[in-house]
PDB file of C-alpha atoms and ligand atoms in Angstrom:
ATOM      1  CA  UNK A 232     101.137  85.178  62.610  1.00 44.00           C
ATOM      2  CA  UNK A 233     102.851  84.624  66.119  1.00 48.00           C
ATOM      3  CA  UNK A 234      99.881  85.505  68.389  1.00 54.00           C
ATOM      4  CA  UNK A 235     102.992  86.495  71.013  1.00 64.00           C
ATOM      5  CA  UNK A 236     104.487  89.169  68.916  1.00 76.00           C
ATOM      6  CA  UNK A 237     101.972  90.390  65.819  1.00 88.00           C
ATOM      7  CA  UNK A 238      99.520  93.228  66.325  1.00 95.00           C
ATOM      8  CA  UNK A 239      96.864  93.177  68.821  1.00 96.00           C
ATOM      9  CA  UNK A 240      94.247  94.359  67.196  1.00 96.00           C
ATOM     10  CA  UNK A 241      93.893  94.073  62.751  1.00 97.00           C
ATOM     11  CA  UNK A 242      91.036  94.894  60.736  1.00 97.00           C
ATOM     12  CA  UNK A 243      91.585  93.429  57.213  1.00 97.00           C
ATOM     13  CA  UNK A 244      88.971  94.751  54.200  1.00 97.00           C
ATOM     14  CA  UNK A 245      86.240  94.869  57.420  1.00 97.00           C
ATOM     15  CA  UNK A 246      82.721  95.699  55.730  1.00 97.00           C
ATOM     16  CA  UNK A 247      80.013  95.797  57.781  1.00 97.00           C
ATOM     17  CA  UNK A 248      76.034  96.128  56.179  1.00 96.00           C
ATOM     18  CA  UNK A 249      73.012  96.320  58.453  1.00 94.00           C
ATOM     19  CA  UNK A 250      69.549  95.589  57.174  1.00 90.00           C
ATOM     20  CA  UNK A 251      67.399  98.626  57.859  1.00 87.00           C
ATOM     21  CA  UNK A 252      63.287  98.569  58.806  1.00 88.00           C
ATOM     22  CA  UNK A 253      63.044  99.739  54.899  1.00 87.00           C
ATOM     23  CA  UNK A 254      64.551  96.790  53.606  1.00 85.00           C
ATOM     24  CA  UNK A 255      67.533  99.051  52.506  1.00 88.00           C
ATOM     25  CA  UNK A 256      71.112  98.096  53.362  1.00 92.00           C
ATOM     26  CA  UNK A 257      73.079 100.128  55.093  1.00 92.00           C
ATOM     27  CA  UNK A 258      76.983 100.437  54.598  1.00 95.00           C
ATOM     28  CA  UNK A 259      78.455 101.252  58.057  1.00 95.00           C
ATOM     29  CA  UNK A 260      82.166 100.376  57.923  1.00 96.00           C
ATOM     30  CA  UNK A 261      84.034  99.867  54.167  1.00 96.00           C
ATOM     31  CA  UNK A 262      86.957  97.864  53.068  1.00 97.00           C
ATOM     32  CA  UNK A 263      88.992  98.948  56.773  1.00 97.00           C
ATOM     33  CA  UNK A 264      92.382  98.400  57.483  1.00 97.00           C
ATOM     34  CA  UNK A 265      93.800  98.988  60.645  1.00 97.00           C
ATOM     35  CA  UNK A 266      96.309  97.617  63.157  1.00 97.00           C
ATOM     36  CA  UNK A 267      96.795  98.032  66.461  1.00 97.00           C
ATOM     37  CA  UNK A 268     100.085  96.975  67.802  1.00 96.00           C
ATOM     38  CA  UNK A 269     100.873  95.809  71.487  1.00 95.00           C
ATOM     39  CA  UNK A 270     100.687  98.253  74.168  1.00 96.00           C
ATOM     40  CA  UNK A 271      99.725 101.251  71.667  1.00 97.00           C
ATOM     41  CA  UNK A 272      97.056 103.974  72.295  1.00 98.00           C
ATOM     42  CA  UNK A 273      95.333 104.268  68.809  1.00 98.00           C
ATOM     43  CA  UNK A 274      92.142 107.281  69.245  1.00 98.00           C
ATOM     44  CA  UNK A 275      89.709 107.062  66.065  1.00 97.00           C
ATOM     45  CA  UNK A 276      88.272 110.471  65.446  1.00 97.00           C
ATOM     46  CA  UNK A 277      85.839 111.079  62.832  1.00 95.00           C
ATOM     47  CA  UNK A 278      82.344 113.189  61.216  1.00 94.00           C
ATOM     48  CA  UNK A 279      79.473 112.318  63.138  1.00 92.00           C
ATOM     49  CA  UNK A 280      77.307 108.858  62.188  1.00 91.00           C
ATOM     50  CA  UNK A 281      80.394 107.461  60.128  1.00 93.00           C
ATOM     51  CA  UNK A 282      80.691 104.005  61.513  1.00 94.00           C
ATOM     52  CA  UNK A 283      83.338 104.770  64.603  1.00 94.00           C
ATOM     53  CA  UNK A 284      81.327 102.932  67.290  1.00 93.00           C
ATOM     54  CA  UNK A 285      80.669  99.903  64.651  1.00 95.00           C
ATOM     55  CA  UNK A 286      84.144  99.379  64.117  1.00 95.00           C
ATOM     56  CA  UNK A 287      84.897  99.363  67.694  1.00 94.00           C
ATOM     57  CA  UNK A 288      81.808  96.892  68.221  1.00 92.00           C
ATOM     58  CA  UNK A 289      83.480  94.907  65.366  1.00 94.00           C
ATOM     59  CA  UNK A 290      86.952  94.562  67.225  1.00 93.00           C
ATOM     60  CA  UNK A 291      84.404  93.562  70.370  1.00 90.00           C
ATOM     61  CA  UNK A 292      83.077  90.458  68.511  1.00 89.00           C
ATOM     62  CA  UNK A 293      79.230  92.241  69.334  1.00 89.00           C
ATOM     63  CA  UNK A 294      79.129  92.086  65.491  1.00 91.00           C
ATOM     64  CA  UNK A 295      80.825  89.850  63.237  1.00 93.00           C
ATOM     65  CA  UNK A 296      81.832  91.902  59.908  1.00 96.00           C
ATOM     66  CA  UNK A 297      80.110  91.067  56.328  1.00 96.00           C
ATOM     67  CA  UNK A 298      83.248  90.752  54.197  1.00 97.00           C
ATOM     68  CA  UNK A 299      86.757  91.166  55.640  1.00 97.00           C
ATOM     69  CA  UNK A 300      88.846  89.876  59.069  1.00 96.00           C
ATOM     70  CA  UNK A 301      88.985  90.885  62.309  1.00 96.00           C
ATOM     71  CA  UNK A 302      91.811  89.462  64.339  1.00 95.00           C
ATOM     72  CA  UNK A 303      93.167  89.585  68.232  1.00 94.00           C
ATOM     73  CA  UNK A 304      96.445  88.369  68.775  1.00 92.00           C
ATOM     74  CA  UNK A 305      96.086  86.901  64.758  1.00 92.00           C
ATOM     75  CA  UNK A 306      92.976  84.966  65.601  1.00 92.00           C
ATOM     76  CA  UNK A 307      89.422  86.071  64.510  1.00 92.00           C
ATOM     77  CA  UNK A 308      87.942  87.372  66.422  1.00 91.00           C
ATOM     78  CA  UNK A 309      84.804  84.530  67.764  1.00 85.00           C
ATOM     79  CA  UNK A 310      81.969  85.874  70.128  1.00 81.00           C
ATOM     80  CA  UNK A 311      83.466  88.274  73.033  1.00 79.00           C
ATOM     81  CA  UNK A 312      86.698  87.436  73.893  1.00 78.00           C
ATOM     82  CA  UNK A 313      87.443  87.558  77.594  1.00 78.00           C
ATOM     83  CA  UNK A 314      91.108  89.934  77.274  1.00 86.00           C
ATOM     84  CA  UNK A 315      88.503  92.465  76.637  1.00 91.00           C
ATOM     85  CA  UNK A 316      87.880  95.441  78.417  1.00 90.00           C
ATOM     86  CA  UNK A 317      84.907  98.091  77.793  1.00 89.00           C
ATOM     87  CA  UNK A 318      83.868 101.719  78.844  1.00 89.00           C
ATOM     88  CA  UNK A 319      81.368 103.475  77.133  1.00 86.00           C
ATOM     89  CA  UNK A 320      79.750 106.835  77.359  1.00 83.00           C
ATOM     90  CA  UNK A 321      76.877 105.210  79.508  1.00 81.00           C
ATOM     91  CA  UNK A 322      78.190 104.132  83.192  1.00 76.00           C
ATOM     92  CA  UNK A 323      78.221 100.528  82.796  1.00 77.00           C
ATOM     93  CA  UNK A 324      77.815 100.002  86.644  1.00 86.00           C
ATOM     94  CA  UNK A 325      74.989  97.822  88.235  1.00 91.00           C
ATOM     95  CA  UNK A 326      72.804 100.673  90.484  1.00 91.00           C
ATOM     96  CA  UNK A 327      71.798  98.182  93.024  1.00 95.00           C
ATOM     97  CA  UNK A 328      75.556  97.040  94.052  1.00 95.00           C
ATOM     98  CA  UNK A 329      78.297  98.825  96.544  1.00 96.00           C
ATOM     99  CA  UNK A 330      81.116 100.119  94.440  1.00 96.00           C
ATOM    100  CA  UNK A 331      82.978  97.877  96.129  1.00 97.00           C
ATOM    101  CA  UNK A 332      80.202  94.962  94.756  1.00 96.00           C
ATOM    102  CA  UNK A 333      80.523  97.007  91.442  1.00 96.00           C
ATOM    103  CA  UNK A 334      84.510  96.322  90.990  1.00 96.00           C
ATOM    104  CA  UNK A 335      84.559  92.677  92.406  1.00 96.00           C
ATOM    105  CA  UNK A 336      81.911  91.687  89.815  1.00 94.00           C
ATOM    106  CA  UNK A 337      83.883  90.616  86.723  1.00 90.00           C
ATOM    107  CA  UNK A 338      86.720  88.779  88.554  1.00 92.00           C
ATOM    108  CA  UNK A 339      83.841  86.966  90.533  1.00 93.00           C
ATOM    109  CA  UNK A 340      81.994  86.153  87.600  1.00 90.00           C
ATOM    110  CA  UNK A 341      85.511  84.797  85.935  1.00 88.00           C
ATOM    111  CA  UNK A 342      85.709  82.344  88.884  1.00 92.00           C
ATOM    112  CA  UNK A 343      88.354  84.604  91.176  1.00 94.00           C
ATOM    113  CA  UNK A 344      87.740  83.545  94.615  1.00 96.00           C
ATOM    114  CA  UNK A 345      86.073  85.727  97.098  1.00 96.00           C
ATOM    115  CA  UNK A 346      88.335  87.383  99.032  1.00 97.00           C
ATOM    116  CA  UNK A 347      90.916  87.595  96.306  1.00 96.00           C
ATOM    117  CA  UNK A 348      88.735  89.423  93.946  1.00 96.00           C
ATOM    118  CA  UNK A 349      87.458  91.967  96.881  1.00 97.00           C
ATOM    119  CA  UNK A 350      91.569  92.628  97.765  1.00 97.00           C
ATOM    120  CA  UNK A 351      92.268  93.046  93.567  1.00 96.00           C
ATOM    121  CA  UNK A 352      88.836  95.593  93.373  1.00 96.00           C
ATOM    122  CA  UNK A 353      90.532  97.474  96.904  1.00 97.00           C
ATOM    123  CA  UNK A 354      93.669  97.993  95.062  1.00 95.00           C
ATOM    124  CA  UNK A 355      92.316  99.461  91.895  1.00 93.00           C
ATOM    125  CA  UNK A 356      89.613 101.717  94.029  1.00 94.00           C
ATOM    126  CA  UNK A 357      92.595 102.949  95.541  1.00 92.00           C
ATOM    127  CA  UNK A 358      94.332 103.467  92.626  1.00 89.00           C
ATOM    128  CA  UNK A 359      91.266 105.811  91.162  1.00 90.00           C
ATOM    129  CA  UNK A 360      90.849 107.761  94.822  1.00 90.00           C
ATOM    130  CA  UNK A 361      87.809 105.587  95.769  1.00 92.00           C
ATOM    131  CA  UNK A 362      89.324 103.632  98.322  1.00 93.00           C
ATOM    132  CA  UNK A 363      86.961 105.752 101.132  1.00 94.00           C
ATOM    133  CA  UNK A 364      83.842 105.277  98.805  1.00 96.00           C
ATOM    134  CA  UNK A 365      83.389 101.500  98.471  1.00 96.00           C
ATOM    135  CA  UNK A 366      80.134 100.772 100.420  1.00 97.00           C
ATOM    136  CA  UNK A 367      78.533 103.704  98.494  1.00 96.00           C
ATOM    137  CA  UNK A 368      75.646 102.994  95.743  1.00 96.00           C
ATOM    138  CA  UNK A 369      76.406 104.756  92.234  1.00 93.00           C
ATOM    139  CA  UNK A 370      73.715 107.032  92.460  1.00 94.00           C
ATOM    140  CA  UNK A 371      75.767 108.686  95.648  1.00 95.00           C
ATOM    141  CA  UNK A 372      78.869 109.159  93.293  1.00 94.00           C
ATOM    142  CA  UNK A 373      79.394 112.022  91.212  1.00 91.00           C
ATOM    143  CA  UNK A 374      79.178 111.788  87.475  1.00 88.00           C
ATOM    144  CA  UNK A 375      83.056 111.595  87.569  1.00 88.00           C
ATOM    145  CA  UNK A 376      83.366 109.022  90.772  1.00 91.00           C
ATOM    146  CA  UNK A 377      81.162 106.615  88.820  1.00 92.00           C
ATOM    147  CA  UNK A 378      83.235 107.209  85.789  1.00 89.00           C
ATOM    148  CA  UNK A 379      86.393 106.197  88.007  1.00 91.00           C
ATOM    149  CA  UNK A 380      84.296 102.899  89.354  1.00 93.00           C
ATOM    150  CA  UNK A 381      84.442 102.017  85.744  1.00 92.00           C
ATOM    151  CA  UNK A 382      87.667 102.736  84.786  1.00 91.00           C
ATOM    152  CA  UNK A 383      88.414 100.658  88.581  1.00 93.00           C
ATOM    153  CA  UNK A 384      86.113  97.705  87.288  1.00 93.00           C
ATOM    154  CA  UNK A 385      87.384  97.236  83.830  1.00 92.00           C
ATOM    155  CA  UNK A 386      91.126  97.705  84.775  1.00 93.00           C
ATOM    156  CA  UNK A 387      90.715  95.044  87.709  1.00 94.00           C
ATOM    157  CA  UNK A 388      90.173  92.168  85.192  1.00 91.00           C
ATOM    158  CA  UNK A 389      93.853  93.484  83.391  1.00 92.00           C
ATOM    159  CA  UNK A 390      92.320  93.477  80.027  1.00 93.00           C
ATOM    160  CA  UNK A 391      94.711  93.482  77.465  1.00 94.00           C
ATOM    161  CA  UNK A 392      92.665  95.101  75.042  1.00 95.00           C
ATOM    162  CA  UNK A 393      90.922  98.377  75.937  1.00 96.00           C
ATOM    163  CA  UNK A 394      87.980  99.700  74.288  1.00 95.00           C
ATOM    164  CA  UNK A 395      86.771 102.917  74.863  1.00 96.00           C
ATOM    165  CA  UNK A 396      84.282 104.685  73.193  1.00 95.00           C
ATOM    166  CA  UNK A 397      83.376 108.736  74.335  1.00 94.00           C
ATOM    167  CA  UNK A 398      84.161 107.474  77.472  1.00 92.00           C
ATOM    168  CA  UNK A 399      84.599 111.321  78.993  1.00 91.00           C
ATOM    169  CA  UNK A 400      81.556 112.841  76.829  1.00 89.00           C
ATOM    170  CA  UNK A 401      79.282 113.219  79.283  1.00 85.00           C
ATOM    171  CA  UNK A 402      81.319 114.813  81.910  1.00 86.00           C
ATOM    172  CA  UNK A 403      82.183 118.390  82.391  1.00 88.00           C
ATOM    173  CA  UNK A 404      85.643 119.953  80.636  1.00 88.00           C
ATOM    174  CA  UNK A 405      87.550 120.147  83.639  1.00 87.00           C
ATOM    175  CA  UNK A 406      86.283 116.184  84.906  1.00 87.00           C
ATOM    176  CA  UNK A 407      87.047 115.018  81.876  1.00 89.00           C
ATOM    177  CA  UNK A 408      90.694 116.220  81.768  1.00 90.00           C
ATOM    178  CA  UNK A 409      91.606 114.991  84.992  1.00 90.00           C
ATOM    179  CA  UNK A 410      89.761 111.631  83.749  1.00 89.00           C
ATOM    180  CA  UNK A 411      92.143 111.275  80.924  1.00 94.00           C
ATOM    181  CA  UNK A 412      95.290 112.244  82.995  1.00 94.00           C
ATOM    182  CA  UNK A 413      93.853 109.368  85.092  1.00 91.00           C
ATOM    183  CA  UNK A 414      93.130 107.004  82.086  1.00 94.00           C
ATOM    184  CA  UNK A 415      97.088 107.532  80.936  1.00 95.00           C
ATOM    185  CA  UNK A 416      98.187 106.859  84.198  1.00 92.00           C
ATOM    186  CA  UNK A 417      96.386 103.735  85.109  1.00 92.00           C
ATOM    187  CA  UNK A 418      96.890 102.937  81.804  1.00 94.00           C
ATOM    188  CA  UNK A 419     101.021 103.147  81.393  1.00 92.00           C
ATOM    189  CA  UNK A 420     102.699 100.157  82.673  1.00 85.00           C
ATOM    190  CA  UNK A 421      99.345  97.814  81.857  1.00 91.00           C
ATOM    191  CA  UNK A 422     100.631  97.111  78.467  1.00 92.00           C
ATOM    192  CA  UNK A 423      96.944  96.989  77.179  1.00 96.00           C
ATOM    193  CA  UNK A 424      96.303  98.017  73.783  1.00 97.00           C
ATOM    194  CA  UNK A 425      93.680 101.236  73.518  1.00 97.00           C
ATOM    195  CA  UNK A 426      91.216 101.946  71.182  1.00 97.00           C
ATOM    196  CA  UNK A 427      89.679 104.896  71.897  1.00 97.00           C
ATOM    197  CA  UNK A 428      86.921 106.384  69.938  1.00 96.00           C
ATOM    198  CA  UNK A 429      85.960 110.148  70.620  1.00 95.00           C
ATOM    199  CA  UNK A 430      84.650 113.075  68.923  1.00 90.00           C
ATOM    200  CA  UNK A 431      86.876 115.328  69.993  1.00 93.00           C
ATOM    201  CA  UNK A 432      90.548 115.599  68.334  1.00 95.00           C
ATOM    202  CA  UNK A 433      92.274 117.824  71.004  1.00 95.00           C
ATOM    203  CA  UNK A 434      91.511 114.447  73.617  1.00 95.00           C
ATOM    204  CA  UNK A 435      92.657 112.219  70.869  1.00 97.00           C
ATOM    205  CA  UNK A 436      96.079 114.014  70.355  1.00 97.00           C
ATOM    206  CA  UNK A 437      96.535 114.068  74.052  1.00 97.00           C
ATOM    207  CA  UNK A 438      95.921 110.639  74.811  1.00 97.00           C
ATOM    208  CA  UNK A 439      97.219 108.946  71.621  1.00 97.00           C
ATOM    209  CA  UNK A 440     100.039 107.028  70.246  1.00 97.00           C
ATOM    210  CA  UNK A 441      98.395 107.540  66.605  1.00 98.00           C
ATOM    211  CA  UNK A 442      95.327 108.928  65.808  1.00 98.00           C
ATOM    212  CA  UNK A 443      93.205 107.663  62.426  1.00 98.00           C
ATOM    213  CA  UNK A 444      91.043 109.714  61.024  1.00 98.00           C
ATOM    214  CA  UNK A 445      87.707 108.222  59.492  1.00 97.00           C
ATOM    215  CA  UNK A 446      85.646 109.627  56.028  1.00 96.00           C
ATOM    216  CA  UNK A 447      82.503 110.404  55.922  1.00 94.00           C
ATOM    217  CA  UNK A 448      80.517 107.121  56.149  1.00 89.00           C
ATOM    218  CA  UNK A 449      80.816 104.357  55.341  1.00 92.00           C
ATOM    219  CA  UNK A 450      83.431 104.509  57.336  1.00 93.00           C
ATOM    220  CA  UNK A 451      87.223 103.943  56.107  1.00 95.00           C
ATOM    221  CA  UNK A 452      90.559 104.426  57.332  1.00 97.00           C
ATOM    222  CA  UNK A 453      91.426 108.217  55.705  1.00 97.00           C
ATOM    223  CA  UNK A 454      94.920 109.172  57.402  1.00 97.00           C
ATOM    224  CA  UNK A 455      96.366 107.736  59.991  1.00 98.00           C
ATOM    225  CA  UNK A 456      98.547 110.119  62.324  1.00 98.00           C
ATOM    226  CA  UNK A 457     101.633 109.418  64.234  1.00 97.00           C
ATOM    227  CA  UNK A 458     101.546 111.293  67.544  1.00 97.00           C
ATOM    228  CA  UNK A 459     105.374 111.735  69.106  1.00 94.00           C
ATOM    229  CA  UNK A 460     104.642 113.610  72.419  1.00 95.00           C
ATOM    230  CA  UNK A 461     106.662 112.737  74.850  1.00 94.00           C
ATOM    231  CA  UNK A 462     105.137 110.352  78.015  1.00 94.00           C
ATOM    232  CA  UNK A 463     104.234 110.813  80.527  1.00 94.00           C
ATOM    233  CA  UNK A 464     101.876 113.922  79.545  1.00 95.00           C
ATOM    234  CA  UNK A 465      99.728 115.705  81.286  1.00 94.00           C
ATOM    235  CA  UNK A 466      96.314 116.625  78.755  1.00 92.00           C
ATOM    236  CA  UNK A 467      96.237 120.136  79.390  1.00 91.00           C
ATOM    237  CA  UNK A 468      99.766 120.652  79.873  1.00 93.00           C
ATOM    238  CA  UNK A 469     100.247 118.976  76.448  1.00 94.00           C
ATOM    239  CA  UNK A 470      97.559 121.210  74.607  1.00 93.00           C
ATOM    240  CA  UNK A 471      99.881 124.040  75.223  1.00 93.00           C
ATOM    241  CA  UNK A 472     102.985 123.132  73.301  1.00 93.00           C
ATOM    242  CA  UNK A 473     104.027 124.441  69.906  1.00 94.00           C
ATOM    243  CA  UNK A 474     103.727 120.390  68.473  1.00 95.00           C
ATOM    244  CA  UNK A 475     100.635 119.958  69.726  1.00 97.00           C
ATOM    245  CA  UNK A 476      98.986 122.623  67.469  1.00 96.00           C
ATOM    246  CA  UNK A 477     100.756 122.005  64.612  1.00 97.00           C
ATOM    247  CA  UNK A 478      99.688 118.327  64.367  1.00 97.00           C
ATOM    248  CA  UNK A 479      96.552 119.497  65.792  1.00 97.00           C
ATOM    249  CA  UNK A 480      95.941 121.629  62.498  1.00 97.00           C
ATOM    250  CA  UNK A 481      97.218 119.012  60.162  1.00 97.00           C
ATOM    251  CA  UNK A 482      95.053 116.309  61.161  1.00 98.00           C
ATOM    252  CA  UNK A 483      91.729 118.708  61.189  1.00 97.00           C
ATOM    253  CA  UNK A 484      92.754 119.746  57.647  1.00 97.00           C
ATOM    254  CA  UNK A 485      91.869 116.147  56.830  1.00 97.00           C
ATOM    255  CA  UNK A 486      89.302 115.455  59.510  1.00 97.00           C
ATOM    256  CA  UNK A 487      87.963 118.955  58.908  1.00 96.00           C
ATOM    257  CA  UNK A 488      87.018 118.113  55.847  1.00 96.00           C
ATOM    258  CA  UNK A 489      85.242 114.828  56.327  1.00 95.00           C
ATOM    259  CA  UNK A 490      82.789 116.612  58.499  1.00 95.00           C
ATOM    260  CA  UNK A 491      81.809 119.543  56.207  1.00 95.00           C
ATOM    261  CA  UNK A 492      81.496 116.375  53.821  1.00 94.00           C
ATOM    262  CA  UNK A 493      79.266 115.013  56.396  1.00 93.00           C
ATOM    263  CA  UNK A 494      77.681 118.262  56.925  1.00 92.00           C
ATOM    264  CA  UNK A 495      76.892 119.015  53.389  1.00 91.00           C
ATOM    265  CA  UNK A 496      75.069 115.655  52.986  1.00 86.00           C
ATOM    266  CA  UNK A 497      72.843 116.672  56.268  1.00 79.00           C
ATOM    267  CA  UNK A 498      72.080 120.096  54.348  1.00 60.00           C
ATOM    268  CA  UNK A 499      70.970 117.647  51.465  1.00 52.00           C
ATOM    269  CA  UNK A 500      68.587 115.382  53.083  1.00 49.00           C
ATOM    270  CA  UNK A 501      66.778 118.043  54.640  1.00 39.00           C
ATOM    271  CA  UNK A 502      66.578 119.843  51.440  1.00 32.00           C
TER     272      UNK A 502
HETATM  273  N1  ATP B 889      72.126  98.145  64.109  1.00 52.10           N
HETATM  274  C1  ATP B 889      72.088  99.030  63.124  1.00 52.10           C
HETATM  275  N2  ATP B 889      71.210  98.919  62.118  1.00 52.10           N
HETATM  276  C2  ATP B 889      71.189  99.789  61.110  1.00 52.10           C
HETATM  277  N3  ATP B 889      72.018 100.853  60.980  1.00 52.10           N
HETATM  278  C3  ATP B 889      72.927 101.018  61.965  1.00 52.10           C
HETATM  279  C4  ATP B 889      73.014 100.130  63.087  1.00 52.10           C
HETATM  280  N4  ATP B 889      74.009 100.570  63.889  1.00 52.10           N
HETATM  281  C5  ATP B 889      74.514 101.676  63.324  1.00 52.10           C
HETATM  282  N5  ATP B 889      73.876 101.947  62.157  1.00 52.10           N
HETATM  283  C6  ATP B 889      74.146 103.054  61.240  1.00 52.10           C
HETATM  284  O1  ATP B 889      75.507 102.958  60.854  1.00 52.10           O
HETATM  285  C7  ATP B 889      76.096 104.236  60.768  1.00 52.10           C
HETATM  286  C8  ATP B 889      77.322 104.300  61.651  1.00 52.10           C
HETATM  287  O2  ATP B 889      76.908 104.287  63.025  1.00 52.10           O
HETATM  288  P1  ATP B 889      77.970 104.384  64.206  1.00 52.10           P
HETATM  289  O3  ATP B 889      77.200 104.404  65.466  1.00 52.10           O
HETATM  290  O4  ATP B 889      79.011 103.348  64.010  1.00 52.10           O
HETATM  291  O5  ATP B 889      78.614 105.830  63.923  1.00 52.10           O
HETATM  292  P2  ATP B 889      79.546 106.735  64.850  1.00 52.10           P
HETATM  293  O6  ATP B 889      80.614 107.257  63.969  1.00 52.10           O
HETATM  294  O7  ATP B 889      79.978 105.965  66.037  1.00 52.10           O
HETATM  295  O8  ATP B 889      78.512 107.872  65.256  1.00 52.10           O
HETATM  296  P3  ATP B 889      78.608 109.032  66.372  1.00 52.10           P
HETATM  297  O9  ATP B 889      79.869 109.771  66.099  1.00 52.10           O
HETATM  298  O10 ATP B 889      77.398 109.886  66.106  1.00 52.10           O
HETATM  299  O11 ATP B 889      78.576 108.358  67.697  1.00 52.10           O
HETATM  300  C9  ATP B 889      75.012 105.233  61.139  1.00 52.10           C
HETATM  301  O12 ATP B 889      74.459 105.763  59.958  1.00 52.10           O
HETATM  302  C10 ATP B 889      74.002 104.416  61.885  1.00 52.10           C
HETATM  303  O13 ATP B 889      72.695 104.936  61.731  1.00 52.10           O
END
């Protein structure tokens, strides 16, 4: 595989099996498959509790999967490889550092001198509308403006891979479209390649070049959804066109019913 011009991203037969307290195995992820190519926005939606965030911590190199492959650029994946880029629900941002601090931080630590690193961080906070907030702490930022320090600190070391998961959750409906508007933008023209995990499939179809859908755990690839919106889009002038709800319908037929799998299991245990 020509690490130039293969996939970014490929999960081959990836298994992964935790040991519980009880002593029982647990199944998270099953025999996936799943390629990411260069550049491409690929959103993995999915029932509740079916292995999403594992296979995302599996393309990390966090965890190293039980049976299968995991390659980047057609190398397995070893430990955390530096291309890497993360945003989580949580606001990875250290409390007791300017936002400025906050954003300098990984090119620092990756040996970028000084005042080049602060000039690369000033870009991108200007770039997310922060560029009059950098001696703030995060606790003076909205829930949003710290969301936009990370998306500023993670884009400043140009990852090439991307890997997002519920990074909007926790904000409010109309934060978290103008988030994603902001995601696609900073986004387009990086190249990076996206994985995006999130619960909800109207964000996925808005943001993505293909959306997979996930069974009911153990997780496996179900469908996998080509999206062919037009870019540059705007989320919630996308949601309104006649395409969007018809793939919106077809992939909740098949997502749909992964989660009243999911649900029906729930109704079980407690029974
Ligand atoms: N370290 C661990 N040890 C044991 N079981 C784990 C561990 N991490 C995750 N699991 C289990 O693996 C399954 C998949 O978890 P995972 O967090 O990947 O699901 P998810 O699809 O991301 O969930 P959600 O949509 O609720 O965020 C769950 O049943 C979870 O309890």
């Amino acid at each position: 595989m020509d690490s130039r011009t293969g996939p970014a991203i490929e999960l081959r037969g990836a298994s992964k099996v935790f040991s519980t307290p009880s002593g029982m195995p647990h199944t998270a992820v099953r025999d996936l498959d799943l390629t990411v190519g260069r550049g491409e926005f690929v959103a993995v939606v999915g029932p509740t509790g079916c292995g999403k965030s594992t296979t995302l911590t599996l393309v990390s190199g966090l965890t190293e999967p039980t049976e299968g492959e995991v390659l980047i650029g057609g190398e397995p994946v070893r430990g955390i490889p530096d291309n890497v880029g993360f945003v989580f629900q949580q606001d990875a941002v250290f409390p007791w550092r300017t936002v400025l601090s906050n954003v300098m931080a990984g090119p620092r630590f990756r040996g970028v001198p000084k005042a080049e690193a602060r000039e690369r961080a000033r870009q991108w906070l200007h770039r997310v509308g922060l560029g009059a907030f950098e001696d703030r702490y995060p606790h003076q930022l909205s829930g949003g403006q710290r969301k936009r320090v990370a998306l500023a600190a993670t884009f400043v070391g140009d990852p090439e891979i991307l890997l997002m998961d519920e990074p909007f959750s926790a904000l409010d409906v109309q934060t978290r479209a103008l988030m994603s508007d902001e995601l696609l933008d900073l986004w387009s023209g990086t190249g990076a390649s996206v994985v995006f995990v999130t619960h909800d499939l109207e964000e996925s179809i808005a943001l993505a070049d293909k959306v997979v859908v996930m069974t009911a755990g153990p997780a496996t690839v179900k469908e996998v959804f080509e999206i062919g919106l037009p870019r540059p889009r705007k989320v919630e002038q996308v949601r309104l066109e006649k395409e969007f709800t018809d793939i919106y319908r077809e992939i909740w037929s098949s997502l749909g019913e992964e989660v009243r799998i999911t649900r029906e299991r729930g109704a079980g245990h407690a029974a």
